[in-house]
């Protein structure tokens, strides 16, 4: 409860006498919370009347503080309205920025999808090229294996022909050696026959020239 001012009133232990405020209309923004705190300090700094639960308050300071707060409220409301306007402007800017971000994200997404299509196309072409190269390599390998097999068979046939030729030549050499040995033996046989004929003729001539032998030989002396 507000009481008339007493000149001899003593402030309580936490009382502070604040100097009067200037006109806030030309001083810029006002902190209403701080001014309310000052109002509370004015009330709490009043003199307590013992046994009554009442306090004597400096009504001049109290009214001055109330007037200051009352006068300051329009500027505070104006500041709040300005903050709201700024908030709306900030929201609009944020919305515009968000729209730009969304558009940039969509453009980036389109670019990524386009690049992804290019990558997929390149991968498909690379896979097709790989399959074609693999097919050509398989064909070349089969052709090479066929040529190797053909050459192997030709070599085997040539080796077989060479073996048969060598066998035939060896047989011919063997047959020629037998014929040569037979001809040599035949020559020796003919020479022996000639020698035997000469010997036989010589003996016959010797027998013809030899004197006839006596029938009995003389008795041996004893």
CSV table of C-alpha atoms in Angstrom, one decimal:
chain,number,residue,atom,x,y,z
A,1,UNK,CA,0.0,0.0,0.0
A,2,UNK,CA,1.3,3.4,-0.9
A,3,UNK,CA,1.7,5.9,1.9
A,4,UNK,CA,2.5,9.7,1.9
A,5,UNK,CA,6.2,10.6,1.9
A,6,UNK,CA,7.8,11.2,5.3
A,7,UNK,CA,10.8,13.5,5.3
A,8,UNK,CA,12.4,11.7,8.1
A,9,UNK,CA,11.9,8.2,6.7
A,10,UNK,CA,15.0,6.0,6.6
A,11,UNK,CA,15.6,3.6,3.7
A,12,UNK,CA,16.0,-0.1,4.5
A,13,UNK,CA,19.2,-1.9,4.2
A,14,UNK,CA,19.0,-2.5,0.4
A,15,UNK,CA,17.4,0.8,-0.5
A,16,UNK,CA,18.9,3.0,-3.3
A,17,UNK,CA,17.9,6.4,-4.3
A,18,UNK,CA,18.1,6.6,-8.1
A,19,UNK,CA,18.4,9.9,-9.9
A,20,UNK,CA,15.4,11.0,-11.9
A,21,UNK,CA,15.2,9.8,-15.5
A,22,UNK,CA,15.4,12.0,-18.5
A,23,UNK,CA,12.7,12.0,-21.1
A,24,UNK,CA,13.0,8.7,-22.9
A,25,UNK,CA,11.3,9.8,-26.1
A,26,UNK,CA,14.6,11.1,-27.6
A,27,UNK,CA,17.0,8.8,-25.9
A,28,UNK,CA,16.5,5.6,-27.9
A,29,UNK,CA,15.4,2.2,-26.6
A,30,UNK,CA,14.5,1.6,-23.0
A,31,UNK,CA,14.9,-1.6,-21.0
A,32,UNK,CA,11.5,-2.1,-19.5
A,33,UNK,CA,12.7,-5.0,-17.3
A,34,UNK,CA,15.4,-2.7,-15.8
A,35,UNK,CA,12.9,0.0,-15.1
A,36,UNK,CA,10.5,-2.4,-13.4
A,37,UNK,CA,13.4,-3.6,-11.3
A,38,UNK,CA,14.0,0.0,-10.3
A,39,UNK,CA,10.3,0.4,-9.4
A,40,UNK,CA,10.6,-2.7,-7.2
A,41,UNK,CA,13.7,-1.2,-5.6
A,42,UNK,CA,11.8,2.0,-4.7
A,43,UNK,CA,9.1,0.0,-3.1
A,44,UNK,CA,11.5,-2.3,-1.2
A,45,UNK,CA,13.6,0.7,-0.1
A,46,UNK,CA,10.7,2.2,1.8
A,47,UNK,CA,10.6,2.4,5.6
A,48,UNK,CA,8.9,-0.6,7.2
A,49,UNK,CA,6.4,0.2,10.0
A,50,UNK,CA,6.9,-2.2,12.9
A,51,UNK,CA,4.1,-4.5,13.9
A,52,UNK,CA,1.9,-3.3,10.9
A,53,UNK,CA,3.4,-5.1,8.0
A,54,UNK,CA,3.2,-1.8,6.0
A,55,UNK,CA,5.9,0.2,4.3
A,56,UNK,CA,6.3,3.9,3.8
A,57,UNK,CA,7.2,4.6,0.2
A,58,UNK,CA,8.5,7.8,-1.4
A,59,UNK,CA,5.5,8.5,-3.6
A,60,UNK,CA,7.3,11.1,-5.6
A,61,UNK,CA,9.9,8.7,-6.8
A,62,UNK,CA,7.3,6.0,-7.2
A,63,UNK,CA,5.1,8.2,-9.4
A,64,UNK,CA,8.1,9.5,-11.3
A,65,UNK,CA,9.2,5.9,-12.1
A,66,UNK,CA,5.6,5.0,-13.1
A,67,UNK,CA,5.4,8.0,-15.3
A,68,UNK,CA,8.7,7.1,-16.9
A,69,UNK,CA,7.6,3.6,-17.5
A,70,UNK,CA,4.3,4.8,-18.9
A,71,UNK,CA,6.0,7.2,-21.2
A,72,UNK,CA,8.5,4.6,-22.3
A,73,UNK,CA,5.9,2.0,-23.2
A,74,UNK,CA,5.1,3.5,-26.7
A,75,UNK,CA,8.7,3.5,-27.7
A,76,UNK,CA,9.1,-0.1,-26.4
A,77,UNK,CA,6.0,-1.1,-28.4
A,78,UNK,CA,7.4,0.7,-31.4
A,79,UNK,CA,10.7,-1.1,-30.9
A,80,UNK,CA,8.8,-4.4,-30.6
A,81,UNK,CA,6.9,-3.6,-33.7
A,82,UNK,CA,10.1,-2.8,-35.5
A,83,UNK,CA,11.5,-6.1,-34.3
A,84,UNK,CA,8.4,-7.9,-35.6
A,85,UNK,CA,8.9,-6.1,-38.9
A,86,UNK,CA,12.5,-7.1,-38.9
A,87,UNK,CA,11.5,-10.6,-38.0
A,88,UNK,CA,9.1,-10.7,-41.0
A,89,UNK,CA,11.8,-9.3,-43.2
A,90,UNK,CA,14.3,-11.8,-41.8
A,91,UNK,CA,11.7,-14.6,-42.4
A,92,UNK,CA,11.2,-13.4,-46.0
A,93,UNK,CA,14.9,-13.3,-46.5
A,94,UNK,CA,15.2,-16.7,-45.0
A,95,UNK,CA,12.4,-18.0,-47.2
A,96,UNK,CA,14.0,-16.5,-50.2
A,97,UNK,CA,17.4,-17.9,-49.2
A,98,UNK,CA,15.7,-21.3,-48.6
A,99,UNK,CA,14.1,-21.1,-52.0
A,100,UNK,CA,17.5,-20.3,-53.5
A,101,UNK,CA,19.0,-23.3,-51.6
A,102,UNK,CA,16.2,-25.5,-52.9
A,103,UNK,CA,16.7,-24.3,-56.5
A,104,UNK,CA,20.5,-24.8,-56.2
A,105,UNK,CA,19.9,-28.3,-54.7
A,106,UNK,CA,17.5,-29.1,-57.6
A,107,UNK,CA,20.0,-27.8,-60.1
A,108,UNK,CA,22.8,-29.8,-58.4
A,109,UNK,CA,20.5,-32.9,-58.4
A,110,UNK,CA,19.8,-32.4,-62.1
A,111,UNK,CA,23.5,-32.1,-62.8
A,112,UNK,CA,24.3,-35.2,-60.7
A,113,UNK,CA,21.6,-37.1,-62.5
A,114,UNK,CA,23.0,-35.9,-65.9
A,115,UNK,CA,26.5,-36.9,-64.8
A,116,UNK,CA,25.1,-40.2,-63.5
A,117,UNK,CA,23.5,-40.8,-66.9
A,118,UNK,CA,26.8,-40.0,-68.6
A,119,UNK,CA,28.6,-42.4,-66.2
A,120,UNK,CA,26.0,-45.1,-66.8
A,121,UNK,CA,26.3,-44.7,-70.5
A,122,UNK,CA,30.1,-44.8,-70.3
A,123,UNK,CA,29.9,-47.9,-68.1
A,124,UNK,CA,27.5,-49.6,-70.6
A,125,UNK,CA,29.8,-48.7,-73.5
A,126,UNK,CA,32.8,-50.0,-71.5
A,127,UNK,CA,31.0,-53.2,-70.7
A,128,UNK,CA,30.1,-53.6,-74.4
A,129,UNK,CA,33.6,-53.0,-75.5
A,130,UNK,CA,34.9,-55.4,-72.9
A,131,UNK,CA,32.6,-58.1,-74.1
A,132,UNK,CA,33.6,-57.4,-77.7
A,133,UNK,CA,37.3,-57.6,-76.9
A,134,UNK,CA,36.7,-60.8,-74.9
A,135,UNK,CA,34.8,-62.3,-77.8
A,136,UNK,CA,37.6,-61.3,-80.2
A,137,UNK,CA,40.2,-62.7,-77.8
A,138,UNK,CA,38.3,-66.0,-77.5
A,139,UNK,CA,38.1,-66.2,-81.3
A,140,UNK,CA,41.8,-65.5,-81.8
A,141,UNK,CA,42.6,-68.0,-79.1
A,142,UNK,CA,40.5,-70.7,-80.8
A,143,UNK,CA,42.0,-69.8,-84.2
A,144,UNK,CA,45.5,-70.0,-82.7
A,145,UNK,CA,44.8,-73.3,-81.0
A,146,UNK,CA,43.5,-74.6,-84.3
A,147,UNK,CA,46.6,-73.5,-86.1
A,148,UNK,CA,48.8,-75.0,-83.4
A,149,UNK,CA,46.9,-78.3,-83.7
A,150,UNK,CA,47.2,-78.2,-87.5
A,151,UNK,CA,50.9,-77.6,-87.3
A,152,UNK,CA,51.3,-80.3,-84.7
A,153,UNK,CA,49.6,-82.8,-86.9
A,154,UNK,CA,51.7,-81.7,-89.9
A,155,UNK,CA,54.9,-82.1,-87.8
A,156,UNK,CA,53.8,-85.5,-86.7
A,157,UNK,CA,53.0,-86.5,-90.2
A,158,UNK,CA,56.4,-85.1,-91.4
A,159,UNK,CA,58.2,-87.0,-88.6
A,160,UNK,CA,56.4,-90.2,-89.5
A,161,UNK,CA,57.4,-89.7,-93.1
A,162,UNK,CA,61.0,-89.1,-92.1
A,163,UNK,CA,60.9,-92.2,-89.9
A,164,UNK,CA,59.5,-94.3,-92.7
A,165,UNK,CA,62.1,-92.9,-95.1
A,166,UNK,CA,64.9,-93.6,-92.6
A,167,UNK,CA,63.6,-97.1,-92.1
A,168,UNK,CA,63.5,-97.6,-95.9
A,169,UNK,CA,67.0,-96.2,-96.3
A,170,UNK,CA,68.2,-98.4,-93.5
A,171,UNK,CA,66.6,-101.4,-95.1
A,172,UNK,CA,68.1,-100.5,-98.4
A,173,UNK,CA,71.5,-100.1,-96.8
A,174,UNK,CA,71.1,-103.4,-95.0
A,175,UNK,CA,70.0,-105.1,-98.2
A,176,UNK,CA,72.9,-103.6,-100.1
A,177,UNK,CA,75.3,-104.8,-97.4
A,178,UNK,CA,74.0,-108.3,-97.7
A,179,UNK,CA,74.3,-108.2,-101.5
A,180,UNK,CA,77.8,-106.8,-101.2
A,181,UNK,CA,78.8,-109.5,-98.7
A,182,UNK,CA,77.2,-112.2,-101.0
A,183,UNK,CA,79.0,-110.9,-104.0
A,184,UNK,CA,82.3,-110.8,-102.1
A,185,UNK,CA,81.7,-114.4,-100.8
A,186,UNK,CA,80.8,-115.4,-104.3
A,187,UNK,CA,84.1,-114.0,-105.6
A,188,UNK,CA,86.0,-115.8,-102.9
A,189,UNK,CA,84.1,-119.0,-103.7
A,190,UNK,CA,85.0,-118.7,-107.3
A,191,UNK,CA,88.6,-118.0,-106.5
A,192,UNK,CA,88.7,-121.1,-104.2
A,193,UNK,CA,87.1,-123.2,-107.0
A,194,UNK,CA,89.7,-122.0,-109.4
A,195,UNK,CA,92.5,-122.7,-107.0
A,196,UNK,CA,91.0,-126.1,-106.3
A,197,UNK,CA,90.9,-126.9,-110.0
A,198,UNK,CA,94.5,-125.8,-110.4
A,199,UNK,CA,95.5,-127.9,-107.5
A,200,UNK,CA,93.6,-130.9,-108.9
A,201,UNK,CA,95.2,-130.4,-112.3
A,202,UNK,CA,98.6,-130.1,-110.8
A,203,UNK,CA,98.3,-133.3,-108.8
A,204,UNK,CA,97.1,-135.1,-111.9
A,205,UNK,CA,100.1,-133.9,-113.8
A,206,UNK,CA,102.4,-135.0,-111.0
A,207,UNK,CA,100.8,-138.4,-110.9
A,208,UNK,CA,101.3,-138.8,-114.6
A,209,UNK,CA,105.0,-138.0,-114.4
A,210,UNK,CA,105.7,-140.2,-111.4
A,211,UNK,CA,107.2,-143.8,-112.1
A,212,UNK,CA,105.0,-146.8,-111.4
A,213,UNK,CA,105.3,-148.2,-107.9
A,214,UNK,CA,106.5,-151.7,-107.2
A,215,UNK,CA,104.0,-154.3,-105.8
A,216,UNK,CA,106.3,-155.5,-102.9
A,217,UNK,CA,108.9,-153.7,-101.1
A,218,UNK,CA,112.3,-155.5,-100.2
A,219,UNK,CA,112.5,-157.2,-96.8
A,220,UNK,CA,114.0,-155.3,-94.1
A,221,UNK,CA,117.1,-156.4,-92.6
A,222,UNK,CA,117.0,-157.7,-89.1
